[in-house]
Amino acid sequence: MFELFLFSNKTFEGKLPEEQVLFLRRQHKIFFYLPILLFVFLALIVIFLVSFLNEEVYQKFSNLILFLELVYFSILWLMLFLDLMVYSLTTLIITNKRIIKIEEKGLFNYERSELELDKIQDVNINVSGILGNFLNFGDILIQTAGAENKFKFSNLSSPFKIKTIILEIKNKK
């Protein structure tokens, strides 16, 4: 059902000639499902509260209640859409020439960082908390020799696997 948000054909704007996408990763899937669960929870709260209204009160203010429900659900829907859009557009792309981080910050705001593989000096992993250890997600910090000396990729699933892939690709170059 949610394949639209989880699938990618591994193409992106600014792809160099002879550049091949070797690895593409988004945040852990829990960061996809949490906004959906929150949306369902907040929607059920309103439905539950409205069901306890006195019949007399509901009939007297039915137009106002329906209008407020409409506004509330519209805001919830927009927040859910924004969260899913940010999740699906925030990606880490590892190619045979560079590492690209595309981080969606909002509706019309994103940040794109690129790092050439030969500038990598060190790759660190930060897995914190019970949930991070149990579900195997964490942050990857890449130390470089450039002006911006650290690249941080947050909440990625299988960070140890990603670190191994980055170091293997770097060593092959």
JSON list of C-alpha atoms in Angstrom, two decimals:
[
{"chain": "A", "resi": 1, "resn": "MET", "atom": "CA", "xyz": [0.00, 0.00, 0.00]},
{"chain": "A", "resi": 2, "resn": "PHE", "atom": "CA", "xyz": [2.83, 2.41, 0.80]},
{"chain": "A", "resi": 3, "resn": "GLU", "atom": "CA", "xyz": [5.19, 1.33, -1.99]},
{"chain": "A", "resi": 4, "resn": "LEU", "atom": "CA", "xyz": [5.03, 4.83, -3.46]},
{"chain": "A", "resi": 5, "resn": "PHE", "atom": "CA", "xyz": [6.90, 6.18, -0.42]},
{"chain": "A", "resi": 6, "resn": "LEU", "atom": "CA", "xyz": [9.32, 3.28, -0.04]},
{"chain": "A", "resi": 7, "resn": "PHE", "atom": "CA", "xyz": [10.33, 2.54, -3.66]},
{"chain": "A", "resi": 8, "resn": "SER", "atom": "CA", "xyz": [13.00, 4.29, -5.72]},
{"chain": "A", "resi": 9, "resn": "ASN", "atom": "CA", "xyz": [14.33, 3.61, -9.20]},
{"chain": "A", "resi": 10, "resn": "LYS", "atom": "CA", "xyz": [17.75, 4.87, -8.05]},
{"chain": "A", "resi": 11, "resn": "THR", "atom": "CA", "xyz": [17.94, 7.95, -10.23]},
{"chain": "A", "resi": 12, "resn": "PHE", "atom": "CA", "xyz": [18.46, 11.49, -9.03]},
{"chain": "A", "resi": 13, "resn": "GLU", "atom": "CA", "xyz": [19.06, 14.98, -10.32]},
{"chain": "A", "resi": 14, "resn": "GLY", "atom": "CA", "xyz": [22.72, 15.76, -10.96]},
{"chain": "A", "resi": 15, "resn": "LYS", "atom": "CA", "xyz": [23.87, 12.23, -11.68]},
{"chain": "A", "resi": 16, "resn": "LEU", "atom": "CA", "xyz": [27.34, 12.34, -13.25]},
{"chain": "A", "resi": 17, "resn": "PRO", "atom": "CA", "xyz": [28.24, 10.47, -16.43]},
{"chain": "A", "resi": 18, "resn": "GLU", "atom": "CA", "xyz": [29.28, 6.88, -15.73]},
{"chain": "A", "resi": 19, "resn": "GLU", "atom": "CA", "xyz": [28.09, 7.23, -12.14]},
{"chain": "A", "resi": 20, "resn": "GLN", "atom": "CA", "xyz": [26.27, 4.20, -10.80]},
{"chain": "A", "resi": 21, "resn": "VAL", "atom": "CA", "xyz": [24.07, 4.13, -7.72]},
{"chain": "A", "resi": 22, "resn": "LEU", "atom": "CA", "xyz": [25.39, 1.34, -5.51]},
{"chain": "A", "resi": 23, "resn": "PHE", "atom": "CA", "xyz": [23.27, 1.93, -2.44]},
{"chain": "A", "resi": 24, "resn": "LEU", "atom": "CA", "xyz": [20.24, 4.02, -1.57]},
{"chain": "A", "resi": 25, "resn": "ARG", "atom": "CA", "xyz": [18.87, 4.23, 1.96]},
{"chain": "A", "resi": 26, "resn": "ARG", "atom": "CA", "xyz": [16.22, 6.19, 3.82]},
{"chain": "A", "resi": 27, "resn": "GLN", "atom": "CA", "xyz": [15.62, 6.50, 7.52]},
{"chain": "A", "resi": 28, "resn": "HIS", "atom": "CA", "xyz": [14.48, 3.41, 9.39]},
{"chain": "A", "resi": 29, "resn": "LYS", "atom": "CA", "xyz": [10.91, 2.37, 8.56]},
{"chain": "A", "resi": 30, "resn": "ILE", "atom": "CA", "xyz": [9.75, 3.15, 12.09]},
{"chain": "A", "resi": 31, "resn": "PHE", "atom": "CA", "xyz": [10.08, 6.84, 11.17]},
{"chain": "A", "resi": 32, "resn": "PHE", "atom": "CA", "xyz": [7.65, 6.13, 8.31]},
{"chain": "A", "resi": 33, "resn": "TYR", "atom": "CA", "xyz": [5.07, 4.32, 10.43]},
{"chain": "A", "resi": 34, "resn": "LEU", "atom": "CA", "xyz": [5.16, 6.55, 13.54]},
{"chain": "A", "resi": 35, "resn": "PRO", "atom": "CA", "xyz": [3.41, 9.53, 11.87]},
{"chain": "A", "resi": 36, "resn": "ILE", "atom": "CA", "xyz": [0.75, 7.15, 10.53]},
{"chain": "A", "resi": 37, "resn": "LEU", "atom": "CA", "xyz": [0.15, 5.72, 14.01]},
{"chain": "A", "resi": 38, "resn": "LEU", "atom": "CA", "xyz": [0.03, 9.22, 15.48]},
{"chain": "A", "resi": 39, "resn": "PHE", "atom": "CA", "xyz": [-2.48, 10.27, 12.81]},
{"chain": "A", "resi": 40, "resn": "VAL", "atom": "CA", "xyz": [-4.72, 7.29, 13.59]},
{"chain": "A", "resi": 41, "resn": "PHE", "atom": "CA", "xyz": [-4.46, 7.91, 17.33]},
{"chain": "A", "resi": 42, "resn": "LEU", "atom": "CA", "xyz": [-5.33, 11.62, 17.04]},
{"chain": "A", "resi": 43, "resn": "ALA", "atom": "CA", "xyz": [-8.21, 10.85, 14.67]},
{"chain": "A", "resi": 44, "resn": "LEU", "atom": "CA", "xyz": [-9.63, 8.22, 17.03]},
{"chain": "A", "resi": 45, "resn": "ILE", "atom": "CA", "xyz": [-9.45, 10.63, 19.97]},
{"chain": "A", "resi": 46, "resn": "VAL", "atom": "CA", "xyz": [-11.72, 13.13, 18.22]},
{"chain": "A", "resi": 47, "resn": "ILE", "atom": "CA", "xyz": [-14.12, 10.44, 17.06]},
{"chain": "A", "resi": 48, "resn": "PHE", "atom": "CA", "xyz": [-14.20, 9.06, 20.60]},
{"chain": "A", "resi": 49, "resn": "LEU", "atom": "CA", "xyz": [-14.82, 12.49, 22.17]},
{"chain": "A", "resi": 50, "resn": "VAL", "atom": "CA", "xyz": [-17.58, 13.41, 19.71]},
{"chain": "A", "resi": 51, "resn": "SER", "atom": "CA", "xyz": [-19.32, 10.10, 20.38]},
{"chain": "A", "resi": 52, "resn": "PHE", "atom": "CA", "xyz": [-19.68, 11.06, 24.05]},
{"chain": "A", "resi": 53, "resn": "LEU", "atom": "CA", "xyz": [-21.43, 14.36, 23.32]},
{"chain": "A", "resi": 54, "resn": "ASN", "atom": "CA", "xyz": [-24.95, 14.71, 24.55]},
{"chain": "A", "resi": 55, "resn": "GLU", "atom": "CA", "xyz": [-27.46, 14.21, 21.70]},
{"chain": "A", "resi": 56, "resn": "GLU", "atom": "CA", "xyz": [-29.10, 17.53, 22.50]},
{"chain": "A", "resi": 57, "resn": "VAL", "atom": "CA", "xyz": [-25.79, 19.41, 22.45]},
{"chain": "A", "resi": 58, "resn": "TYR", "atom": "CA", "xyz": [-24.70, 17.64, 19.26]},
{"chain": "A", "resi": 59, "resn": "GLN", "atom": "CA", "xyz": [-27.91, 18.59, 17.42]},
{"chain": "A", "resi": 60, "resn": "LYS", "atom": "CA", "xyz": [-27.71, 22.19, 18.61]},
{"chain": "A", "resi": 61, "resn": "PHE", "atom": "CA", "xyz": [-24.10, 22.65, 17.52]},
{"chain": "A", "resi": 62, "resn": "SER", "atom": "CA", "xyz": [-23.88, 20.05, 14.75]},
{"chain": "A", "resi": 63, "resn": "ASN", "atom": "CA", "xyz": [-22.76, 22.51, 12.07]},
{"chain": "A", "resi": 64, "resn": "LEU", "atom": "CA", "xyz": [-20.03, 23.95, 14.27]},
{"chain": "A", "resi": 65, "resn": "ILE", "atom": "CA", "xyz": [-18.88, 20.49, 15.38]},
{"chain": "A", "resi": 66, "resn": "LEU", "atom": "CA", "xyz": [-18.73, 19.23, 11.79]},
{"chain": "A", "resi": 67, "resn": "PHE", "atom": "CA", "xyz": [-16.83, 22.33, 10.71]},
{"chain": "A", "resi": 68, "resn": "LEU", "atom": "CA", "xyz": [-14.30, 21.94, 13.54]},
{"chain": "A", "resi": 69, "resn": "GLU", "atom": "CA", "xyz": [-13.90, 18.23, 12.75]},
{"chain": "A", "resi": 70, "resn": "LEU", "atom": "CA", "xyz": [-13.30, 19.09, 9.10]},
{"chain": "A", "resi": 71, "resn": "VAL", "atom": "CA", "xyz": [-10.63, 21.65, 10.00]},
{"chain": "A", "resi": 72, "resn": "TYR", "atom": "CA", "xyz": [-9.02, 19.26, 12.49]},
{"chain": "A", "resi": 73, "resn": "PHE", "atom": "CA", "xyz": [-8.90, 16.32, 10.07]},
{"chain": "A", "resi": 74, "resn": "SER", "atom": "CA", "xyz": [-7.64, 18.57, 7.26]},
{"chain": "A", "resi": 75, "resn": "ILE", "atom": "CA", "xyz": [-4.76, 19.75, 9.45]},
{"chain": "A", "resi": 76, "resn": "LEU", "atom": "CA", "xyz": [-4.01, 16.16, 10.49]},
{"chain": "A", "resi": 77, "resn": "TRP", "atom": "CA", "xyz": [-4.04, 15.02, 6.87]},
{"chain": "A", "resi": 78, "resn": "LEU", "atom": "CA", "xyz": [-1.66, 17.81, 5.81]},
{"chain": "A", "resi": 79, "resn": "MET", "atom": "CA", "xyz": [0.70, 17.01, 8.68]},
{"chain": "A", "resi": 80, "resn": "LEU", "atom": "CA", "xyz": [0.68, 13.32, 7.74]},
{"chain": "A", "resi": 81, "resn": "PHE", "atom": "CA", "xyz": [1.33, 14.16, 4.08]},
{"chain": "A", "resi": 82, "resn": "LEU", "atom": "CA", "xyz": [4.21, 16.45, 5.04]},
{"chain": "A", "resi": 83, "resn": "ASP", "atom": "CA", "xyz": [5.77, 13.80, 7.31]},
{"chain": "A", "resi": 84, "resn": "LEU", "atom": "CA", "xyz": [5.50, 11.10, 4.63]},
{"chain": "A", "resi": 85, "resn": "MET", "atom": "CA", "xyz": [6.89, 13.44, 1.99]},
{"chain": "A", "resi": 86, "resn": "VAL", "atom": "CA", "xyz": [9.86, 14.35, 4.18]},
{"chain": "A", "resi": 87, "resn": "TYR", "atom": "CA", "xyz": [10.50, 10.67, 4.89]},
{"chain": "A", "resi": 88, "resn": "SER", "atom": "CA", "xyz": [10.35, 9.60, 1.25]},
{"chain": "A", "resi": 89, "resn": "LEU", "atom": "CA", "xyz": [12.51, 12.47, -0.07]},
{"chain": "A", "resi": 90, "resn": "THR", "atom": "CA", "xyz": [15.24, 12.32, 2.59]},
{"chain": "A", "resi": 91, "resn": "THR", "atom": "CA", "xyz": [17.80, 9.87, 1.24]},
{"chain": "A", "resi": 92, "resn": "LEU", "atom": "CA", "xyz": [21.38, 8.75, 1.47]},
{"chain": "A", "resi": 93, "resn": "ILE", "atom": "CA", "xyz": [22.79, 7.79, -1.94]},
{"chain": "A", "resi": 94, "resn": "ILE", "atom": "CA", "xyz": [26.12, 6.02, -2.30]},
{"chain": "A", "resi": 95, "resn": "THR", "atom": "CA", "xyz": [27.51, 5.90, -5.82]},
{"chain": "A", "resi": 96, "resn": "ASN", "atom": "CA", "xyz": [30.79, 4.70, -7.23]},
{"chain": "A", "resi": 97, "resn": "LYS", "atom": "CA", "xyz": [32.09, 8.31, -7.12]},
{"chain": "A", "resi": 98, "resn": "ARG", "atom": "CA", "xyz": [30.47, 10.07, -4.15]},
{"chain": "A", "resi": 99, "resn": "ILE", "atom": "CA", "xyz": [28.05, 10.05, -1.25]},
{"chain": "A", "resi": 100, "resn": "ILE", "atom": "CA", "xyz": [25.00, 12.28, -1.52]},
{"chain": "A", "resi": 101, "resn": "LYS", "atom": "CA", "xyz": [22.71, 13.25, 1.32]},
{"chain": "A", "resi": 102, "resn": "ILE", "atom": "CA", "xyz": [19.39, 14.80, 0.35]},
{"chain": "A", "resi": 103, "resn": "GLU", "atom": "CA", "xyz": [17.53, 16.00, 3.43]},
{"chain": "A", "resi": 104, "resn": "GLU", "atom": "CA", "xyz": [14.03, 17.39, 3.02]},
{"chain": "A", "resi": 105, "resn": "LYS", "atom": "CA", "xyz": [13.48, 20.10, 5.65]},
{"chain": "A", "resi": 106, "resn": "GLY", "atom": "CA", "xyz": [9.93, 21.10, 4.76]},
{"chain": "A", "resi": 107, "resn": "LEU", "atom": "CA", "xyz": [7.52, 21.59, 1.92]},
{"chain": "A", "resi": 108, "resn": "PHE", "atom": "CA", "xyz": [9.79, 23.77, -0.25]},
{"chain": "A", "resi": 109, "resn": "ASN", "atom": "CA", "xyz": [13.06, 23.49, 1.61]},
{"chain": "A", "resi": 110, "resn": "TYR", "atom": "CA", "xyz": [15.75, 20.83, 1.29]},
{"chain": "A", "resi": 111, "resn": "GLU", "atom": "CA", "xyz": [19.47, 20.48, 1.85]},
{"chain": "A", "resi": 112, "resn": "ARG", "atom": "CA", "xyz": [21.78, 18.52, -0.41]},
{"chain": "A", "resi": 113, "resn": "SER", "atom": "CA", "xyz": [25.31, 17.60, 0.61]},
{"chain": "A", "resi": 114, "resn": "GLU", "atom": "CA", "xyz": [27.83, 15.75, -1.52]},
{"chain": "A", "resi": 115, "resn": "LEU", "atom": "CA", "xyz": [31.04, 14.10, -0.50]},
{"chain": "A", "resi": 116, "resn": "GLU", "atom": "CA", "xyz": [33.66, 12.58, -2.78]},
{"chain": "A", "resi": 117, "resn": "LEU", "atom": "CA", "xyz": [34.74, 9.14, -1.66]},
{"chain": "A", "resi": 118, "resn": "ASP", "atom": "CA", "xyz": [38.45, 9.97, -1.65]},
{"chain": "A", "resi": 119, "resn": "LYS", "atom": "CA", "xyz": [37.91, 12.72, 0.97]},
{"chain": "A", "resi": 120, "resn": "ILE", "atom": "CA", "xyz": [36.61, 10.31, 3.59]},
{"chain": "A", "resi": 121, "resn": "GLN", "atom": "CA", "xyz": [38.97, 9.94, 6.55]},
{"chain": "A", "resi": 122, "resn": "ASP", "atom": "CA", "xyz": [36.81, 8.11, 9.08]},
{"chain": "A", "resi": 123, "resn": "VAL", "atom": "CA", "xyz": [33.32, 6.67, 9.46]},
{"chain": "A", "resi": 124, "resn": "ASN", "atom": "CA", "xyz": [31.72, 6.54, 12.93]},
{"chain": "A", "resi": 125, "resn": "ILE", "atom": "CA", "xyz": [28.44, 5.06, 14.08]},
{"chain": "A", "resi": 126, "resn": "ASN", "atom": "CA", "xyz": [26.24, 6.24, 16.93]},
{"chain": "A", "resi": 127, "resn": "VAL", "atom": "CA", "xyz": [23.48, 3.84, 17.98]},
{"chain": "A", "resi": 128, "resn": "SER", "atom": "CA", "xyz": [21.74, 5.08, 21.10]},
{"chain": "A", "resi": 129, "resn": "GLY", "atom": "CA", "xyz": [18.86, 3.96, 23.24]},
{"chain": "A", "resi": 130, "resn": "ILE", "atom": "CA", "xyz": [17.04, 0.70, 23.63]},
{"chain": "A", "resi": 131, "resn": "LEU", "atom": "CA", "xyz": [14.90, 1.29, 20.55]},
{"chain": "A", "resi": 132, "resn": "GLY", "atom": "CA", "xyz": [17.93, 2.05, 18.36]},
{"chain": "A", "resi": 133, "resn": "ASN", "atom": "CA", "xyz": [19.71, -1.10, 19.50]},
{"chain": "A", "resi": 134, "resn": "PHE", "atom": "CA", "xyz": [16.64, -3.30, 19.31]},
{"chain": "A", "resi": 135, "resn": "LEU", "atom": "CA", "xyz": [15.51, -2.09, 15.84]},
{"chain": "A", "resi": 136, "resn": "ASN", "atom": "CA", "xyz": [19.07, -1.61, 14.52]},
{"chain": "A", "resi": 137, "resn": "PHE", "atom": "CA", "xyz": [19.09, 2.05, 13.54]},
{"chain": "A", "resi": 138, "resn": "GLY", "atom": "CA", "xyz": [21.45, 4.90, 14.31]},
{"chain": "A", "resi": 139, "resn": "ASP", "atom": "CA", "xyz": [23.50, 7.80, 13.03]},
{"chain": "A", "resi": 140, "resn": "ILE", "atom": "CA", "xyz": [26.49, 7.67, 10.73]},
{"chain": "A", "resi": 141, "resn": "LEU", "atom": "CA", "xyz": [29.16, 10.36, 11.03]},
{"chain": "A", "resi": 142, "resn": "ILE", "atom": "CA", "xyz": [31.68, 10.71, 8.23]},
{"chain": "A", "resi": 143, "resn": "GLN", "atom": "CA", "xyz": [34.87, 12.60, 8.98]},
{"chain": "A", "resi": 144, "resn": "THR", "atom": "CA", "xyz": [36.38, 14.41, 5.99]},
{"chain": "A", "resi": 145, "resn": "ALA", "atom": "CA", "xyz": [39.40, 16.52, 5.23]},
{"chain": "A", "resi": 146, "resn": "GLY", "atom": "CA", "xyz": [37.27, 19.29, 3.69]},
{"chain": "A", "resi": 147, "resn": "ALA", "atom": "CA", "xyz": [35.90, 22.53, 5.12]},
{"chain": "A", "resi": 148, "resn": "GLU", "atom": "CA", "xyz": [32.85, 20.80, 6.58]},
{"chain": "A", "resi": 149, "resn": "ASN", "atom": "CA", "xyz": [34.60, 18.07, 8.49]},
{"chain": "A", "resi": 150, "resn": "LYS", "atom": "CA", "xyz": [31.60, 15.92, 9.47]},
{"chain": "A", "resi": 151, "resn": "PHE", "atom": "CA", "xyz": [28.62, 14.62, 7.54]},
{"chain": "A", "resi": 152, "resn": "LYS", "atom": "CA", "xyz": [25.84, 13.26, 9.69]},
{"chain": "A", "resi": 153, "resn": "PHE", "atom": "CA", "xyz": [23.16, 10.87, 8.44]},
{"chain": "A", "resi": 154, "resn": "SER", "atom": "CA", "xyz": [20.48, 10.34, 11.10]},
{"chain": "A", "resi": 155, "resn": "ASN", "atom": "CA", "xyz": [18.30, 7.36, 11.95]},
{"chain": "A", "resi": 156, "resn": "LEU", "atom": "CA", "xyz": [19.48, 5.02, 9.21]},
{"chain": "A", "resi": 157, "resn": "SER", "atom": "CA", "xyz": [18.68, 1.34, 9.44]},
{"chain": "A", "resi": 158, "resn": "SER", "atom": "CA", "xyz": [21.60, -1.10, 9.56]},
{"chain": "A", "resi": 159, "resn": "PRO", "atom": "CA", "xyz": [24.31, 1.51, 10.22]},
{"chain": "A", "resi": 160, "resn": "PHE", "atom": "CA", "xyz": [27.06, -1.12, 10.58]},
{"chain": "A", "resi": 161, "resn": "LYS", "atom": "CA", "xyz": [26.23, -2.51, 7.14]},
{"chain": "A", "resi": 162, "resn": "ILE", "atom": "CA", "xyz": [26.28, 1.01, 5.65]},
{"chain": "A", "resi": 163, "resn": "LYS", "atom": "CA", "xyz": [29.64, 1.72, 7.29]},
{"chain": "A", "resi": 164, "resn": "THR", "atom": "CA", "xyz": [31.06, -1.50, 5.82]},
{"chain": "A", "resi": 165, "resn": "ILE", "atom": "CA", "xyz": [29.73, -0.63, 2.36]},
{"chain": "A", "resi": 166, "resn": "ILE", "atom": "CA", "xyz": [31.18, 2.90, 2.51]},
{"chain": "A", "resi": 167, "resn": "LEU", "atom": "CA", "xyz": [34.61, 1.66, 3.58]},
{"chain": "A", "resi": 168, "resn": "GLU", "atom": "CA", "xyz": [34.63, -1.13, 0.96]},
{"chain": "A", "resi": 169, "resn": "ILE", "atom": "CA", "xyz": [33.77, 1.33, -1.81]},
{"chain": "A", "resi": 170, "resn": "LYS", "atom": "CA", "xyz": [36.37, 3.82, -0.55]},
{"chain": "A", "resi": 171, "resn": "ASN", "atom": "CA", "xyz": [39.06, 1.11, -0.47]},
{"chain": "A", "resi": 172, "resn": "LYS", "atom": "CA", "xyz": [38.21, -0.03, -4.01]},
{"chain": "A", "resi": 173, "resn": "LYS", "atom": "CA", "xyz": [38.73, 3.51, -5.28]}
]
